[in-house]
Amino acid sequence: MNNIISFFNQFSDFSEETFIELQNIAKFKKIDAGTQIVKFGEVPSKVYLLVSGVIRCYLSTESGKEFNKSFYLPINVMASLTALKNKSESIFTFEALLDCEIYEVDYTKLMNLCEKNHGLSKLYTSVLEDVYTKYENRLVELISLDARERYLELRKQIPEVDDLIPQYHIASYLGITAVQLSRIRKKMDGH
């Protein structure tokens, strides 16, 4: 629980009473690897806090090809935000790559609580700013870095990425094939 409070405190001062209010609308869940917590085409209603495990967010084409958009490690907030905000179908799927523990919060209840609680509203804004900054950085990486540099950046962000996430998911995230990723790894290892 302390690591969750520390996570929130990095964004803004988070009072104990705000934490208790948030806890009152959150449900703790254990989910198995392979479980989709947000499915493509469904209208989501929840925001999630990942406590343990790894979750990927991906987009599927009509032909079934998957493109990984993001990986989430503890402790991170995740949601199909555009779909939540617009009450529309999610274009993304969020899937557990490992067994996970999450807190699930109803988005409407969270927004209602934000209206009444300035501290929570400030936290929500700070978390959104952090997410937006990460997306901006990701976009810059995709535009300006080559595959090797993108891989190095991913390893900087997730040092244990090669142990946690299957190679084909990493390759998809980087926008390359698994064979290309294998070559990059071999060159880096000096083989």
Short mmCIF file of C-alpha atoms in Angstrom, two decimals:
data_model
loop_
_atom_site.label_atom_id
_atom_site.label_comp_id
_atom_site.label_asym_id
_atom_site.label_seq_id
_atom_site.Cartn_x
_atom_site.Cartn_y
_atom_site.Cartn_z
CA MET A 1 0.00 0.00 0.00
CA ASN A 2 2.90 2.37 0.74
CA ASN A 3 4.21 2.05 -2.81
CA ILE A 4 0.79 3.13 -4.13
CA ILE A 5 0.76 6.21 -1.88
CA SER A 6 4.36 6.98 -2.96
CA PHE A 7 3.27 6.66 -6.60
CA PHE A 8 0.45 9.17 -6.12
CA ASN A 9 2.60 11.50 -4.03
CA GLN A 10 5.05 11.89 -6.92
CA PHE A 11 2.27 13.79 -8.73
CA SER A 12 0.83 15.83 -5.87
CA ASP A 13 0.46 15.82 -2.12
CA PHE A 14 -1.96 13.03 -1.46
CA SER A 15 -3.81 13.17 1.86
CA GLU A 16 -4.79 10.06 3.75
CA GLU A 17 -8.48 11.02 3.58
CA THR A 18 -8.27 11.36 -0.22
CA PHE A 19 -6.64 7.95 -0.36
CA ILE A 20 -9.45 6.47 1.76
CA GLU A 21 -12.09 8.07 -0.49
CA LEU A 22 -10.36 6.59 -3.54
CA GLN A 23 -10.08 3.20 -1.84
CA ASN A 24 -13.83 3.25 -1.19
CA ILE A 25 -14.59 3.28 -4.92
CA ALA A 26 -11.80 0.86 -5.91
CA LYS A 27 -12.05 -2.92 -6.23
CA PHE A 28 -8.96 -5.09 -5.84
CA LYS A 29 -8.74 -7.92 -8.38
CA LYS A 30 -6.34 -10.69 -9.32
CA ILE A 31 -6.31 -11.50 -13.01
CA ASP A 32 -4.67 -14.36 -14.88
CA ALA A 33 -2.15 -13.98 -17.69
CA GLY A 34 -3.97 -13.79 -21.00
CA THR A 35 -7.01 -12.00 -19.54
CA GLN A 36 -8.24 -8.98 -21.46
CA ILE A 37 -9.33 -6.29 -19.01
CA VAL A 38 -10.41 -3.95 -21.81
CA LYS A 39 -11.54 -5.57 -25.05
CA PHE A 40 -11.52 -4.08 -28.52
CA GLY A 41 -14.99 -2.82 -29.43
CA GLU A 42 -16.38 -2.67 -25.90
CA VAL A 43 -17.36 0.58 -24.23
CA PRO A 44 -15.12 0.73 -21.14
CA SER A 45 -16.25 2.12 -17.80
CA LYS A 46 -13.17 1.57 -15.60
CA VAL A 47 -9.74 3.01 -14.87
CA TYR A 48 -7.08 0.61 -13.55
CA LEU A 49 -4.09 0.81 -11.26
CA LEU A 50 -1.63 -2.00 -11.91
CA VAL A 51 -0.12 -3.25 -8.63
CA SER A 52 1.78 -6.31 -9.90
CA GLY A 53 2.39 -8.03 -13.24
CA VAL A 54 2.67 -6.70 -16.79
CA ILE A 55 -0.09 -5.51 -19.11
CA ARG A 56 0.15 -4.64 -22.77
CA CYS A 57 -2.09 -2.32 -24.72
CA TYR A 58 -2.44 -3.11 -28.40
CA LEU A 59 -4.33 -2.30 -31.55
CA SER A 60 -5.51 -5.00 -34.00
CA THR A 61 -6.01 -4.57 -37.72
CA GLU A 62 -8.94 -6.14 -39.56
CA SER A 63 -6.55 -8.85 -40.78
CA GLY A 64 -5.69 -9.69 -37.14
CA LYS A 65 -2.20 -8.15 -37.04
CA GLU A 66 -1.43 -6.70 -33.61
CA PHE A 67 0.53 -3.53 -32.87
CA ASN A 68 1.64 -3.00 -29.27
CA LYS A 69 1.10 0.58 -28.17
CA SER A 70 2.34 0.36 -24.59
CA PHE A 71 3.50 -1.89 -21.79
CA TYR A 72 2.47 -1.22 -18.20
CA LEU A 73 4.47 -2.31 -15.19
CA PRO A 74 3.67 -1.71 -11.52
CA ILE A 75 2.69 0.86 -10.39
CA ASN A 76 0.86 2.50 -13.27
CA VAL A 77 -2.54 3.90 -14.12
CA MET A 78 -4.11 2.68 -17.36
CA ALA A 79 -7.33 3.16 -19.26
CA SER A 80 -8.74 3.48 -22.74
CA LEU A 81 -9.17 7.17 -22.02
CA THR A 82 -10.65 8.41 -25.30
CA ALA A 83 -13.28 5.66 -25.20
CA LEU A 84 -14.03 6.39 -21.50
CA LYS A 85 -14.34 10.10 -22.06
CA ASN A 86 -16.50 9.76 -25.18
CA LYS A 87 -18.44 6.70 -23.96
CA SER A 88 -17.40 5.02 -27.21
CA GLU A 89 -15.95 1.65 -28.19
CA SER A 90 -12.31 1.08 -27.34
CA ILE A 91 -9.96 0.74 -30.31
CA PHE A 92 -7.42 -0.83 -27.94
CA THR A 93 -7.19 -4.11 -26.06
CA PHE A 94 -5.49 -4.26 -22.64
CA GLU A 95 -4.21 -7.76 -21.91
CA ALA A 96 -2.32 -9.24 -18.96
CA LEU A 97 1.00 -10.74 -20.07
CA LEU A 98 1.60 -12.14 -16.57
CA ASP A 99 -0.70 -12.82 -13.63
CA CYS A 100 -1.60 -9.36 -12.32
CA GLU A 101 -3.08 -7.59 -9.35
CA ILE A 102 -5.06 -4.47 -10.13
CA TYR A 103 -7.35 -1.92 -8.58
CA GLU A 104 -10.39 -1.20 -10.72
CA VAL A 105 -12.16 2.16 -10.35
CA ASP A 106 -15.43 3.14 -12.00
CA TYR A 107 -14.66 6.17 -14.20
CA THR A 108 -17.96 7.95 -13.47
CA LYS A 109 -17.50 7.55 -9.71
CA LEU A 110 -13.91 8.82 -10.06
CA MET A 111 -15.06 11.91 -11.99
CA ASN A 112 -17.79 12.59 -9.41
CA LEU A 113 -15.22 12.30 -6.62
CA CYS A 114 -12.85 14.63 -8.50
CA GLU A 115 -15.59 17.28 -8.60
CA LYS A 116 -15.87 17.20 -4.80
CA ASN A 117 -12.23 16.62 -3.87
CA HIS A 118 -9.69 19.22 -5.01
CA GLY A 119 -6.74 17.01 -4.03
CA LEU A 120 -8.00 14.13 -6.15
CA SER A 121 -8.81 16.45 -9.05
CA LYS A 122 -5.26 17.82 -8.91
CA LEU A 123 -3.87 14.26 -8.82
CA TYR A 124 -6.03 13.25 -11.80
CA THR A 125 -4.74 16.22 -13.82
CA SER A 126 -1.13 15.44 -12.88
CA VAL A 127 -1.49 11.77 -13.87
CA LEU A 128 -3.00 12.83 -17.23
CA GLU A 129 -0.11 15.25 -17.80
CA ASP A 130 2.35 12.44 -17.07
CA VAL A 131 0.58 10.08 -19.49
CA TYR A 132 0.51 12.77 -22.19
CA THR A 133 4.22 13.47 -21.70
CA LYS A 134 4.99 9.75 -22.11
CA TYR A 135 2.93 9.63 -25.33
CA GLU A 136 4.75 12.69 -26.68
CA ASN A 137 8.10 11.06 -25.90
CA ARG A 138 6.98 7.83 -27.57
CA LEU A 139 5.93 9.72 -30.70
CA VAL A 140 9.30 11.50 -30.85
CA GLU A 141 11.06 8.12 -30.49
CA LEU A 142 9.04 6.59 -33.34
CA ILE A 143 9.74 9.55 -35.62
CA SER A 144 13.36 10.27 -34.81
CA LEU A 145 15.07 7.08 -33.59
CA ASP A 146 16.07 4.00 -35.55
CA ALA A 147 15.04 0.52 -34.36
CA ARG A 148 18.21 -0.05 -32.31
CA GLU A 149 17.84 3.32 -30.56
CA ARG A 150 14.14 2.63 -29.84
CA TYR A 151 15.12 -0.73 -28.34
CA LEU A 152 17.79 0.90 -26.17
CA GLU A 153 15.26 3.49 -25.01
CA LEU A 154 12.78 0.74 -24.12
CA ARG A 155 15.49 -1.08 -22.13
CA LYS A 156 16.20 2.17 -20.29
CA GLN A 157 12.51 2.53 -19.41
CA ILE A 158 12.05 -1.18 -18.57
CA PRO A 159 15.48 -2.64 -17.70
CA GLU A 160 14.11 -6.18 -17.35
CA VAL A 161 12.06 -5.96 -20.59
CA ASP A 162 13.75 -9.00 -22.19
CA ASP A 163 12.84 -11.19 -19.21
CA LEU A 164 9.29 -9.89 -18.76
CA ILE A 165 7.94 -9.49 -22.27
CA PRO A 166 8.07 -11.99 -25.17
CA GLN A 167 10.35 -10.99 -28.04
CA TYR A 168 7.53 -10.80 -30.61
CA HIS A 169 5.65 -8.28 -28.41
CA ILE A 170 8.79 -6.17 -28.00
CA ALA A 171 9.35 -6.26 -31.77
CA SER A 172 5.75 -5.18 -32.41
CA TYR A 173 6.14 -2.29 -29.96
CA LEU A 174 9.32 -1.20 -31.75
CA GLY A 175 7.69 -1.48 -35.18
CA ILE A 176 10.05 -4.21 -36.40
CA THR A 177 10.00 -7.98 -36.90
CA ALA A 178 11.20 -10.47 -34.29
CA VAL A 179 14.05 -11.39 -36.67
CA GLN A 180 15.18 -7.75 -36.82
CA LEU A 181 15.05 -7.55 -33.02
CA SER A 182 17.11 -10.73 -32.76
CA ARG A 183 19.76 -9.19 -35.06
CA ILE A 184 19.85 -5.99 -32.99
CA ARG A 185 20.32 -8.02 -29.81
CA LYS A 186 23.13 -10.11 -31.36
CA LYS A 187 24.99 -6.98 -32.52
CA MET A 188 24.61 -5.42 -29.07
CA ASP A 189 25.88 -8.56 -27.35
CA GLY A 190 28.88 -8.57 -29.68
CA HIS A 191 28.09 -11.93 -31.31
#
